[in-house]
Every structure is written in C-alpha cells, then in structure tokens.
Coordinates of C-alpha atoms and ligand atoms in Angstrom, one line a residue:
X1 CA 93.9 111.3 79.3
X2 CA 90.7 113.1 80.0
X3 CA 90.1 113.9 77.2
X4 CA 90.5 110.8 75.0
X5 CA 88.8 108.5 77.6
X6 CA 86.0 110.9 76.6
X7 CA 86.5 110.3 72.9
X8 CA 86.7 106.0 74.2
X9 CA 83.5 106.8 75.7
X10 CA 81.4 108.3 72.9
X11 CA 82.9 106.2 70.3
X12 CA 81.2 103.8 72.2
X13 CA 77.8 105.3 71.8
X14 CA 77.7 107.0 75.5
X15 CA 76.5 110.9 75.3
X16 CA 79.5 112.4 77.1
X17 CA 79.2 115.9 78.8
X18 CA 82.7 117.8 79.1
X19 CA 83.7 119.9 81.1
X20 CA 87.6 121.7 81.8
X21 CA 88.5 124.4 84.4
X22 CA 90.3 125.6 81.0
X23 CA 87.0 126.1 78.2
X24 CA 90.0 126.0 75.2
X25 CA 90.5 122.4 76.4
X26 CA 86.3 121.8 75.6
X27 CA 86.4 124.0 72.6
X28 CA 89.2 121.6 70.8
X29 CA 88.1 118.8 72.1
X30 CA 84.5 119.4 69.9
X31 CA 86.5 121.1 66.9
X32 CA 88.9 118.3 66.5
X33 CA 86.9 115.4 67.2
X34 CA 82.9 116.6 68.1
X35 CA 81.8 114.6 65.0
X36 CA 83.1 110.7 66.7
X37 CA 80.3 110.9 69.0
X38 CA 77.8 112.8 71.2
X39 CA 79.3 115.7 73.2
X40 CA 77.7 117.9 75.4
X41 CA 80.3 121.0 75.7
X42 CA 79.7 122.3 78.9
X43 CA 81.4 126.0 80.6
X44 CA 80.7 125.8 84.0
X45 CA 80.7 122.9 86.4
X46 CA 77.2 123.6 87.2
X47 CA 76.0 123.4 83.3
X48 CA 78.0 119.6 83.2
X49 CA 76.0 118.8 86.0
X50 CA 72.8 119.5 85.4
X51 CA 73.4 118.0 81.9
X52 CA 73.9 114.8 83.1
X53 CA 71.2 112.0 83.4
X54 CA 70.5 110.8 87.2
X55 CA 71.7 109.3 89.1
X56 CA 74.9 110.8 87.7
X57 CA 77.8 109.7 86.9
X58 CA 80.6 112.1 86.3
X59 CA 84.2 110.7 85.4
X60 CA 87.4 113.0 86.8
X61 CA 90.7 113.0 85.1
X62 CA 93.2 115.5 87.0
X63 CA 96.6 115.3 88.7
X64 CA 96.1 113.5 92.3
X65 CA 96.4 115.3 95.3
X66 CA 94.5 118.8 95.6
X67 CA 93.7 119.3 92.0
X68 CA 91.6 116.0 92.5
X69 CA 90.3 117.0 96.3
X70 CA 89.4 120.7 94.7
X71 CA 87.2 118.9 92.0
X72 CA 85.2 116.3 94.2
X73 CA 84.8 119.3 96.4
X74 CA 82.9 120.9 93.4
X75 CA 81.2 118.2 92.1
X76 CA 79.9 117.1 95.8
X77 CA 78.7 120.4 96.3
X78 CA 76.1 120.2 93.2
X79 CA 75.6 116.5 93.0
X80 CA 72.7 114.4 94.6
X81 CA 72.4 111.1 97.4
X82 CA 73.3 107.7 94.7
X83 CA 75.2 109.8 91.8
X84 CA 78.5 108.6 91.5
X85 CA 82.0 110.4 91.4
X86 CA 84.8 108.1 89.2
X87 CA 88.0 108.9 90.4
X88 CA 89.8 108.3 87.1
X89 CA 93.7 109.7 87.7
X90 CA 96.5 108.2 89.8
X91 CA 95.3 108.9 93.2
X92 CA 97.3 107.7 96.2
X93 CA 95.1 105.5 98.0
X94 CA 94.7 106.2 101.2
X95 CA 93.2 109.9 100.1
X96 CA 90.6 107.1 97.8
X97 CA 89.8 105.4 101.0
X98 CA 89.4 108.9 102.6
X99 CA 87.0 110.2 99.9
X100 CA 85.2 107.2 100.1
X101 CA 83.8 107.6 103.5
X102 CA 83.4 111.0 103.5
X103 CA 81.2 110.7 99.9
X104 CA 79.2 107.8 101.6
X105 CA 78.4 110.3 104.4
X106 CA 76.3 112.1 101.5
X107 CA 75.3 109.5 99.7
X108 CA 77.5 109.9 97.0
X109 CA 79.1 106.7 95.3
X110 CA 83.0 107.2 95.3
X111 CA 84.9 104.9 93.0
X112 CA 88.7 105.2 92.5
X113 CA 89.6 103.7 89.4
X114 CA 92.5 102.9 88.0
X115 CA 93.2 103.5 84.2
X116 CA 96.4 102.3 82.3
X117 CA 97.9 102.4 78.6
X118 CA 98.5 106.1 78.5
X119 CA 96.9 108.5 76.2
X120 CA 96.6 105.6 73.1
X121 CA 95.0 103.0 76.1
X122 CA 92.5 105.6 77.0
X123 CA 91.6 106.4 73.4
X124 CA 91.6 102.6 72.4
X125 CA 91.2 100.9 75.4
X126 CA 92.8 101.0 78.5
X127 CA 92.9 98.1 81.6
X128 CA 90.6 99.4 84.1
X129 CA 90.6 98.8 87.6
X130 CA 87.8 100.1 89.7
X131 CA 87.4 100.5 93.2
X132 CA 84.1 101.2 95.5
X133 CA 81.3 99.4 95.8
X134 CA 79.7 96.7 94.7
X135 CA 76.8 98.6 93.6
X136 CA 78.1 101.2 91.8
X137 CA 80.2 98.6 89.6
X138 CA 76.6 97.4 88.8
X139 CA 76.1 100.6 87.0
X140 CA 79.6 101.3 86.3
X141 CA 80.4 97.9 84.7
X142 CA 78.9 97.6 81.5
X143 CA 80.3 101.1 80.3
X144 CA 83.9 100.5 81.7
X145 CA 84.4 97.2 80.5
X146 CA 82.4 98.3 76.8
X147 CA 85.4 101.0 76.6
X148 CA 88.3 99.0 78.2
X149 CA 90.9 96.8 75.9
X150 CA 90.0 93.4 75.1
X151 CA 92.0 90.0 74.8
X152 CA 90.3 87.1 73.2
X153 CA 86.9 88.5 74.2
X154 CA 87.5 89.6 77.5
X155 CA 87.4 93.0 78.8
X156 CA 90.7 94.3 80.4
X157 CA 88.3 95.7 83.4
X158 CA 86.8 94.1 86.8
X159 CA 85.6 95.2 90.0
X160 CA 89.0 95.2 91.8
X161 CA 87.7 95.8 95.5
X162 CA 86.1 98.2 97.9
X163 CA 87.0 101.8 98.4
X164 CA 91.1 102.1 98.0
X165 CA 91.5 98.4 96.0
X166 CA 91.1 100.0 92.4
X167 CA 93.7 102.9 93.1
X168 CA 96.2 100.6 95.0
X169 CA 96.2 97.8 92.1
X170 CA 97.0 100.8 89.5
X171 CA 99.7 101.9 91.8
X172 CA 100.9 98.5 92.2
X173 CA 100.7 98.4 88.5
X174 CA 103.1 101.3 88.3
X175 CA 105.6 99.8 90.5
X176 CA 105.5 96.8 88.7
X177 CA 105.7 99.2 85.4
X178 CA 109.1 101.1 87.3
X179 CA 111.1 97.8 87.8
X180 CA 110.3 96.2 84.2
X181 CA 111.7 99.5 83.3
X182 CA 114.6 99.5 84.9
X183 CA 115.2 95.9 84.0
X184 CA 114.8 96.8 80.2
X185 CA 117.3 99.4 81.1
X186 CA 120.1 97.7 82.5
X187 CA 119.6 94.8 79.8
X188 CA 120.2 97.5 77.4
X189 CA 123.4 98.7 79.6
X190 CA 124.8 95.5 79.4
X191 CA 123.9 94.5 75.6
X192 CA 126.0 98.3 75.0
X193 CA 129.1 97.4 77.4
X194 CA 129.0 93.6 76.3
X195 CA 128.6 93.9 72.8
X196 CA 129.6 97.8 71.8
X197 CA 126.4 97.9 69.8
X198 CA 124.6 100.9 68.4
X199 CA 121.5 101.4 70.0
X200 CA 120.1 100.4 66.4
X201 CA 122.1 97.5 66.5
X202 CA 120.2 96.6 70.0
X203 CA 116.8 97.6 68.8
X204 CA 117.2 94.1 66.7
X205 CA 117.5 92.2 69.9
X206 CA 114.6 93.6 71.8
X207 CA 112.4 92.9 68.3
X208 CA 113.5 89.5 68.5
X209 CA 113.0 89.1 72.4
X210 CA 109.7 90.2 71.4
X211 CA 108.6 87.0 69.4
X212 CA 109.4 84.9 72.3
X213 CA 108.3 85.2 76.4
X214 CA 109.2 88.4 76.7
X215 CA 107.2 89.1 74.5
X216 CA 105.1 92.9 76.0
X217 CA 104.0 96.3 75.6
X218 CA 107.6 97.8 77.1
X219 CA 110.0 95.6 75.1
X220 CA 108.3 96.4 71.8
X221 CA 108.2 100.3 72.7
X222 CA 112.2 99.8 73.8
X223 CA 113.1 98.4 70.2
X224 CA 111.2 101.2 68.5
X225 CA 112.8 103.9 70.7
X226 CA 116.1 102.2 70.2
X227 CA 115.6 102.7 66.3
X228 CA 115.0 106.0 67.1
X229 CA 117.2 108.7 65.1
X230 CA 117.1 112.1 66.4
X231 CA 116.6 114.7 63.4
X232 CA 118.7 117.4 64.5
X233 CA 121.8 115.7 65.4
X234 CA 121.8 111.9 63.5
X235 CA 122.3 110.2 66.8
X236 CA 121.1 107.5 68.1
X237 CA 117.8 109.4 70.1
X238 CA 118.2 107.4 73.3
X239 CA 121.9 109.1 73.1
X240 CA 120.6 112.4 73.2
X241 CA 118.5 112.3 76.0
X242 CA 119.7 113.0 79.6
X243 CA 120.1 110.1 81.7
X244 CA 118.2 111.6 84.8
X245 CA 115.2 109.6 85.2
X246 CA 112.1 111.3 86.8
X247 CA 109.0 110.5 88.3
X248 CA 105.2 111.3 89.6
X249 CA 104.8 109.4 93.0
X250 CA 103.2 106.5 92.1
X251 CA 106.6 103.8 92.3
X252 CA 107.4 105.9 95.7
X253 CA 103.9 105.1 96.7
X254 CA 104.7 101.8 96.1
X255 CA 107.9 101.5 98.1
X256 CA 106.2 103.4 100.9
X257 CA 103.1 100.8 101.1
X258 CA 105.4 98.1 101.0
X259 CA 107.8 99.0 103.6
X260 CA 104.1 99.8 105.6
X261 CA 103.1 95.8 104.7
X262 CA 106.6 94.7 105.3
X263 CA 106.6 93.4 101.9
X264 CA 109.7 92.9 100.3
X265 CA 109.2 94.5 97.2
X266 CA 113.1 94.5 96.1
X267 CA 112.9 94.7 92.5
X268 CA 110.5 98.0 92.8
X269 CA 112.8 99.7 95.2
X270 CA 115.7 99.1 93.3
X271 CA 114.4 100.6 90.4
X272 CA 112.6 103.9 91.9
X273 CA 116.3 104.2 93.7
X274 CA 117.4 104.3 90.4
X275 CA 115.7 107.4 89.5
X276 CA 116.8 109.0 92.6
X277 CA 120.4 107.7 91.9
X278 CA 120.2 109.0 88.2
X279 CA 118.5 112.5 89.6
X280 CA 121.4 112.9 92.2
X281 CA 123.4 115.3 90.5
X282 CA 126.0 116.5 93.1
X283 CA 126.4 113.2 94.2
X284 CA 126.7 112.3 91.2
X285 CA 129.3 114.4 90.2
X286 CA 131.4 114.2 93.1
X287 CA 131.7 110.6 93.0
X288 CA 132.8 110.5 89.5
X289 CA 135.5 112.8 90.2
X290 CA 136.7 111.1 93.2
X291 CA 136.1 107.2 92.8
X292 CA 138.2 104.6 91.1
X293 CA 136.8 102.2 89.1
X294 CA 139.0 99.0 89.2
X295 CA 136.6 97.3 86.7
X296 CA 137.6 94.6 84.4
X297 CA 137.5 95.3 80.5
X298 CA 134.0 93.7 79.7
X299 CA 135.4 91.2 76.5
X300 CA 132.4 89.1 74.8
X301 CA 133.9 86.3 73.1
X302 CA 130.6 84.5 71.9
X303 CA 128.1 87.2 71.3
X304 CA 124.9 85.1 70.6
X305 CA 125.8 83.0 74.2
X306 CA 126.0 86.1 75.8
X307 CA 123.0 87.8 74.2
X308 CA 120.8 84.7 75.2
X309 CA 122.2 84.9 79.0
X310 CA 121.1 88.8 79.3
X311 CA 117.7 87.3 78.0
X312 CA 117.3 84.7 80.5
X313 CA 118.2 86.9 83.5
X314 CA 115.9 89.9 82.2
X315 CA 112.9 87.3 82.0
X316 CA 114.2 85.8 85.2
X317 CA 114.2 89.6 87.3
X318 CA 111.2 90.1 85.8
X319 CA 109.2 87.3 86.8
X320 CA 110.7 88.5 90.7
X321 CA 109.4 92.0 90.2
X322 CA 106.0 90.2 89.3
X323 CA 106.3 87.8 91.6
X324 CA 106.7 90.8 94.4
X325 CA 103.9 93.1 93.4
X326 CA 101.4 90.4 93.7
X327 CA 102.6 89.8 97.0
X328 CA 102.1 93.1 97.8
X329 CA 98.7 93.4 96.6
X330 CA 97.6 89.9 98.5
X331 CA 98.9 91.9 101.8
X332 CA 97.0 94.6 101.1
X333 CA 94.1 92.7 100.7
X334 CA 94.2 91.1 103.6
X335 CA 95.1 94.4 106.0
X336 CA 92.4 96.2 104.2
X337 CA 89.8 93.5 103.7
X338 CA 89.5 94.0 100.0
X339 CA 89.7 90.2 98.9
X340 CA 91.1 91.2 95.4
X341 CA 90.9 88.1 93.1
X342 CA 94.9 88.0 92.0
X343 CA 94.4 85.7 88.8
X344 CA 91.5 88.4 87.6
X345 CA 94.1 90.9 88.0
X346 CA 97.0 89.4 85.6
X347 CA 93.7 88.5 83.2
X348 CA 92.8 92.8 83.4
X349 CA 96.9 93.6 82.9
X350 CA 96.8 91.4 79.5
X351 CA 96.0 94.2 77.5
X352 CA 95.3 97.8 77.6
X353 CA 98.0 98.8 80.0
X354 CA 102.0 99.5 80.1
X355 CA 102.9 96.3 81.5
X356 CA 100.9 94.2 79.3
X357 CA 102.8 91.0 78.7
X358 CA 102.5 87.5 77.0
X359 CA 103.1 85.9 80.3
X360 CA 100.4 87.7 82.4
X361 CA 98.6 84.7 81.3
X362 CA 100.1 82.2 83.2
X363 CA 100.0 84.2 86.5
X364 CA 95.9 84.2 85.8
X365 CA 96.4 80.3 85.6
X366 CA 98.6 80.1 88.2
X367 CA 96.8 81.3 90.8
X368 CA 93.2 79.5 89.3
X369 CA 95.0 76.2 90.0
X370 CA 95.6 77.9 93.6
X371 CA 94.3 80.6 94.9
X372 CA 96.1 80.4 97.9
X373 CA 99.3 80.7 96.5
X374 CA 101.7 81.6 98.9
X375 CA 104.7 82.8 96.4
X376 CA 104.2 83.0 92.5
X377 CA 108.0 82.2 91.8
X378 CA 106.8 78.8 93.0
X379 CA 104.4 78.2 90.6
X380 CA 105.4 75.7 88.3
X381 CA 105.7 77.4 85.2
X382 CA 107.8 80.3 86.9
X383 CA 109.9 77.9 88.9
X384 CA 110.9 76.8 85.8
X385 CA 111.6 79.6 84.0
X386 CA 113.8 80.5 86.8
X387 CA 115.5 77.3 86.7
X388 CA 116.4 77.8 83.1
X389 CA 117.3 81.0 83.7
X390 CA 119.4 80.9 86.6
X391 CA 122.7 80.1 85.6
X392 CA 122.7 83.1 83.0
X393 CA 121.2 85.1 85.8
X394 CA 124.6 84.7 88.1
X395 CA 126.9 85.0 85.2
X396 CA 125.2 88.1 84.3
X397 CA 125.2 89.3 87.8
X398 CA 128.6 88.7 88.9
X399 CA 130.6 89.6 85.2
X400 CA 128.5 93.0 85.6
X401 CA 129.8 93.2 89.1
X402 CA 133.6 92.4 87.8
X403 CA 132.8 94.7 84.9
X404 CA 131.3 98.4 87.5
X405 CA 128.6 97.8 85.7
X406 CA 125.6 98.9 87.7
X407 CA 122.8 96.3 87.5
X408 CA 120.5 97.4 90.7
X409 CA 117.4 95.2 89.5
X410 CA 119.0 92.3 88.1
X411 CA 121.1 91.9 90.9
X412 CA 118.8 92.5 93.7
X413 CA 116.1 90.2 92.3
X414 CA 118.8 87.5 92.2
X415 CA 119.3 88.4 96.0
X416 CA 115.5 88.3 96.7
X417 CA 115.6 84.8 94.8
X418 CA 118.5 83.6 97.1
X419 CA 117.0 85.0 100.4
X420 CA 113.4 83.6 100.2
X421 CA 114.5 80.1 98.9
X422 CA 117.1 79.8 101.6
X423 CA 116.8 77.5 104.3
X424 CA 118.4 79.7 107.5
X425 CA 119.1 83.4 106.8
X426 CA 121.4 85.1 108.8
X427 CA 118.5 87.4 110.4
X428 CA 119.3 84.7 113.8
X429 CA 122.4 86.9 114.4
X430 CA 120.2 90.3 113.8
X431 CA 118.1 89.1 116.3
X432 CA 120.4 87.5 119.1
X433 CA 122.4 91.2 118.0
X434 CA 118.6 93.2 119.3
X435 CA 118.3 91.3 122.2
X436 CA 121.8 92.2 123.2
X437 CA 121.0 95.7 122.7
X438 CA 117.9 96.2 123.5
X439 CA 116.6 93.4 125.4
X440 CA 114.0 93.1 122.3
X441 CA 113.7 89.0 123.0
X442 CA 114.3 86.1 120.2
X443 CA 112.5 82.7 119.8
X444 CA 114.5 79.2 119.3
X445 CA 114.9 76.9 116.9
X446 CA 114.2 74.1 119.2
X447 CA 111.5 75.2 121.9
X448 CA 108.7 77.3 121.4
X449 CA 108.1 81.0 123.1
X450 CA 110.1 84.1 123.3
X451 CA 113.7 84.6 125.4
X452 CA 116.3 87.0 126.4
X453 CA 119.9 86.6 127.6
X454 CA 121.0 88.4 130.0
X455 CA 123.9 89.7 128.0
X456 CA 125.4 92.5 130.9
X457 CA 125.4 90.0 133.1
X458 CA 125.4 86.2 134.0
X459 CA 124.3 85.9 130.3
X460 CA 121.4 83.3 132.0
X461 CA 118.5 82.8 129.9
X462 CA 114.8 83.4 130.8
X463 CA 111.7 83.2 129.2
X464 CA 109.3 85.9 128.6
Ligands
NDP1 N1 99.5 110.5 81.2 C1 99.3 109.2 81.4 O1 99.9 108.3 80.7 C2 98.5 108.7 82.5 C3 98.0 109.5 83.4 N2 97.2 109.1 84.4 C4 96.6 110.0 85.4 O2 95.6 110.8 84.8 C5 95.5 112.0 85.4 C6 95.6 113.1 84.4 O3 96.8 113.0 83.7 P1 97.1 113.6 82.3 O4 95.9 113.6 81.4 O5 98.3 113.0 81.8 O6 97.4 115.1 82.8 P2 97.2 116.5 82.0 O7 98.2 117.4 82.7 O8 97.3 116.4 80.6 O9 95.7 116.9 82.4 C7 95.4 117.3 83.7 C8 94.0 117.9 83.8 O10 93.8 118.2 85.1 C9 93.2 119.6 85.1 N3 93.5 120.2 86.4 C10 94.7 120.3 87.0 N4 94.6 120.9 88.2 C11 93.3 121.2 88.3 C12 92.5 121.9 89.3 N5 93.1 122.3 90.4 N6 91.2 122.0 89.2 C13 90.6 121.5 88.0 N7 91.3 120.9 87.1 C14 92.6 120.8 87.2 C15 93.9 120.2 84.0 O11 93.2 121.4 83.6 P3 93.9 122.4 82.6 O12 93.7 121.8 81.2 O13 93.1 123.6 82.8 O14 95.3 122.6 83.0 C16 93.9 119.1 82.9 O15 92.6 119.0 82.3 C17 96.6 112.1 86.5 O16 96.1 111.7 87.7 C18 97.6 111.0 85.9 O17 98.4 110.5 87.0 C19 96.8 107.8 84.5 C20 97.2 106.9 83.5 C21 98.1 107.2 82.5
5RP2 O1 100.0 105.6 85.1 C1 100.7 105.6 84.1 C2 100.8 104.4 83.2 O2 100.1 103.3 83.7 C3 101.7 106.8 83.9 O3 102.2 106.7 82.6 C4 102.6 106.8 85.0 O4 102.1 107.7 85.9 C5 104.0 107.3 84.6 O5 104.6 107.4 85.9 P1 105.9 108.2 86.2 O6 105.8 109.6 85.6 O7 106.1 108.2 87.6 O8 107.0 107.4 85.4

C-alpha cells in the first residue's frame, strides 16, 4: 500500500522521500518505477527526515498496533514542533486518539487517515478519510484530495473530523465492507442451492445485477472471481478455495465500538460471526457429524422469479447494513464530539474504495435534504426500495430457513427491519423480568418516572 500511495503521490508531481525498515523494499521501489516521478531513496530514518521540506510531512503505511507505535516513536524522536505525522494504515482508533494528544504535547500534527481501494485505490486513487486537525487538513488537503479518486469532479477525500474521526470512518467503512460481503456471499449460496448453477453460470447474474442498483465495486469483483477457472485443477476457482474466512480486526473493531455505542449494528455482527463461524473448525466438525438436517429439498420452479427475489433481498440487507454503519458513525460523533458531515461521507465512499456503490449517492442526498436524519432506512428513496423488496426479502428468508440454508445477514437485517419499525417490542417483559430479579426498576406506558414491584413480597408498587 505504501508503496503505491508513494507512486499516487509522485505521479502527481509531489517529490516523495522513501523510506522502509527493509532497504530491498526502497531499492525496487526506484528500479521498477523511479522514472514515474521524483524519489528521494532514503536508508535510514534519519536521512528520510532530514530530506524532507519543513514543516514536514511524512506519510506511514504499516500494520496497526506496535509496528505503527514503533514508527511514530522514531519519527517523533527526529521531527520538529508543526511537522506532521499521517497515520496512513488501519489503526484502531482509540490508539489515533491516543497519539493524537500525546503528538500535540510536542507540537507535532497527528492525523489518522483512512485510505480505501486496496493496492489499485492507492496507486489510482483511493477514498481518503482524514482525521486531526483542522489545520493540518489545510496543508494536507490539496495533496490528498490531488491523489484521491474522483467522481464527476469531486475528490473521494474530506476532512472527516478531529483526532480518531478519520480512522473510525475507515473502520466503519470496513464493517460496512464485511457485511456487503457476507451478503454477496450468501446471495451466491442461495443462487447455487436454488438454481444448481456453476459458479460461471452465477457470474452472469452478478454481471447483470451490476447494470442495475446494485450496481458497485464488490458485485463486479464477485462476477469476475466467479468466472474464475483455476489452472491446475479446471474447477470453478471459488470451488477450490477453503471456506474459512479470515480477518485483520477492523469488522471486530466495529462490533466492539458498536456494542460500546449500543448501536445495533446487526448486519456487521452477523457477518464477522460468520468468519468466526467458518474459522471454527472443531466445532465445525463435530456438529456436522452429530446434527440432522431435516431440511426441505430446495426445488426452483421459475428460475428468473426466484433470481429477481435473491436480488431484491440482497439490495434490501444491504441498504440495512448501510443504514446501520451510518448510525454508528452519527453516535460516535456525538460521544466524541467529532460532528462528521454523514452525506460528505457517502459523497467520499463513491469511488476509490471497496464499498463504492451506485447508491452511495442517494445516501449523500438523503441526508442534504436532512441532516438530522434519525434512520436512513426512512429516507424516501430507501423506504422504498425496501418496500419493493420486502416481500422477496421474507420469501428468501423463510424458504432458506425451510431449506438449512444458512443466511446469517439476510436474515438478521430482515429482523433489524422488523424490530426498529415495530410499534411495542417485547423488551417490556425483559424489563418487568430485571426488576424482578434485580430490583433494576422499569418506567410505564402511562405515567412518567421509574418503578419497582415488590415482587418477594406484597408485589406493591413504588416509585423511585
Ligand atoms: N492491503 C490493503 O488492501 C489495505 C491495507 N491497509 C492498511 O495499510 C497498512 C499496510 O498494509 P499493507 O501495505 O497491505 O501491508 P504490507 O505487509 O504489504 O506492508 C507493511 C509494511 O509495514 C512495515 N512494517 C511492519 N512492521 C514494522 C515495524 N515494526 N517497523 C517498521 N516497519 C514495519 C513493513 O516493512 P517490511 O517490508 O520490512 O516488512 C511493510 O513495509 C495496514 O495498516 C493495513 O491495514 C489499508 C487499506 C487497504
Ligand atoms: O482496509 C481494507 C480495504 O478497505 C482492507 O482490504 C481490509 O483491511 C481487509 O480486511 P480483512 O483482512 O479484515 O478482511
């Protein structure tokens, strides 16, 4: 990543100084690509420091956790009060936050920046999201947005918000990233059990989803993988590879902030449970030696109904998973005092990044007609692709249910839908069940204030 964002960057006309703990890394980066631009190879991490123009600015690129403290700590140590450190990898937020104040002690500008689109985004353009201050965007600015993607015009980059706002967006991103996955995933699950295609055979779907709203980055990549051949064997590739999904942190990280917020981000859950579910090998095993299906025989009588149905409950999960991450990151904003702009978010996810997607562009207009929207699903445009999709959604749901096939996403999105439109949840009996317990009080539907019953004994109530 480092390395092409440094390629981005002198491509663009910036003189870039490189530097690697490992000097091969610098020596190909010049031999293979030294003539796109102007490098300045550099051995130590004192000779890529004093190379640099002041104030400084010095971009780092390294696994997150103490590969990234062990560089800041290096860099700190030889830079200078209003040089600034970029934070360019997928940091976990809090440390952001952390290095933030203890930079600012020194003087230093800390900016945790989010970067998406992989190693192609960071060559051609990624979405950028950076964090810090104000200031330093002012000198930041220009060059991130010069090397981030475009869409009609507009740079795929913005000041996100102080200190951790940059790194949590790009997490959020990646959550958002793990449940369109996973939703991809089981829609190819079903089209396989519904329809007994050939991965090739599904490939054609996904290109023609493609043309339509569902139109993104991850359904087009799906289709191509699913055309896929693998050389050695002639199979289908996706049959080849092992079904044990991994990951680096940043969907946990997610999960974890969210359950901190008490933000129900379902669809994200579901979907990093997934890859813990898919991972759990002696679980896995045991259960498939011991439990009993009693499934029904999935028949498909009219293919193109059924086809269109997967579609319509795909684009319908999806828009939950979206609907929850932006949630999630208003929440944030207001615990942390970031005040992230939500619309300019969906505008810097339009291109550049993994989860780039047609419809980004209607969650930029949805929340420019409102900024105060309480729930995307209830802007207009979602509510009605909901509403179209809805009936397809429950089929899908409950013939995958019949059928043991495992639909975690899909289904639990169709639960978050139910749950939040509901008008009384059964969380009146959790509660009346914790003050039984635990005396832990309730409030009433028809008086204001907080009660408990005395359940051990006269079962009187009294205020509190
Ligand atoms: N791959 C992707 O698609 C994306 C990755 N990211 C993030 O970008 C960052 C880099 O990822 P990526 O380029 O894929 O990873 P790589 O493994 O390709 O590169 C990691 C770099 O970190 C260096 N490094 C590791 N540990 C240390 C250390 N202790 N001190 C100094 N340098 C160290 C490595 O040096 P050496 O060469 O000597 O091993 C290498 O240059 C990560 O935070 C990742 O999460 C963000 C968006 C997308
Ligand atoms: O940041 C990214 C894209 O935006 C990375 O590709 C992402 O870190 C991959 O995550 P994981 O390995 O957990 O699937």
């Amino acid at each position: 990543m480092g390395r092409n964002l440094a390629r981005n960057l002198a491509r663009h006309g910036y003189t870039v100084a490189v530097h690697n703990r490992s000097p091969q890394r610098v020596e190909s980066l010049i031999e293979d690509h030294g003539s796109e631009g102007d490098f300045i190879p550099t051995t130590s991490l004192e000779g890529f420091v004093d190379s640099l123009e002041r104030p400084r600015t010095a971009i780092i690129m390294v696994q997150a956790g103490a590969a990234t403290d062990a560089v800041i700590e290096g860099l700190a140590e030889l830079m200078e009060p209003g040089d600034i450190i970029v934070d360019a990898g997928n940091a976990h937020f809090p440390d952001t936050i952390r290095r933030e104040a203890a930079l600012r002690d020194q003087g230093i500008h800390f900016v945790g920046t989010g970067v998406s689109g992989g190693e192609e985004g960071a060559l051609n353009g990624p979405s950028i999201m950076p964090g810090g201050t104000q200031e330093s965007y002012q000198t930041l600015g220009p060059m991130l947005e010069a090397i981030s993607a475009k869409v009609d015009g507009v740079p795929c980059c913005t000041h996100v918000g102080p200190d951790g706002a940059g790194h949590f967006v790009k997490m959020v991103h990646n959550g958002i990233e793990y449940a369109d996955m996973q939703l991809i995933a089981e829609a190819y699950d079903l089209l396989r059990h519904g329809l007994h295609a050939s991965p090739a055979e599904i490939a054609d779907i996904f290109a023609q989803w493609n043309q339509g709203e569902l139109e993104s980055y991850l359904i087009e990549i799906t289709a191509e993988v699913l055309r896929h051949f693998d050389a050695e064997t002639g199979k289908g590739f996706v049959d080849i590879v092992l079904d044990q999904a991994e990951q680096k942190g940043t969907g946990r990280w997610t999960v974890q902030s969210a359950l901190d917020l008490g933000v129900p981000v379902t669809g994200i859950a579901e979907a990093t449970f997934a890859r813990a579910l898919s991972g759990s090998l002696p679980q896995r095993e045991a259960a498939r030696a011991t439990l009993p299906a009693e499934a029904q025989q999935w028949d498909v009588t009219r293919p193109e109904e059924f086809i269109e149905d997967v579609r319509r409950a795909l684009l319908s999960s999806k828009v939950v998973a979206y609907s929850q991450g932006f949630d999630q990151i208003a929440a944030a904003s207001a615990e942390y005092g970031w005040n992230v702009d939500l619309g300019a978010m969906a505008r810097i996810w339009r291109g550049g990044c993994i989860i780039r997607a047609r419809f980004l562009d209607r969650i930029t207009e949805a929340y420019e007609a409102n900024p105060d929207l309480a729930l995307l699903l209830s802007a207009p445009y979602f509510t009605s692709v909901v509403s179209d999709g809805l009936g397809s959604w429950r089929k899908i749901v409950a013939q995958a249910a019949l059928c043991g096939v495992p639909t975690p996403a899909f289904s639990s999105s169709l639960a978050y839908y139910d749950g939040i439109r509901s008008e009384a949840l059964p969380a009146n009996l959790i509660q009346a069940q914790r003050d039984f317990f635990g005396a832990h009080t309730y409030r009433r539907t028809d008086k204001p204030g907080s009660f408990h019953t005395d359940w051990s004994g006269d079962r009187s109530e009294s205020p509190v």
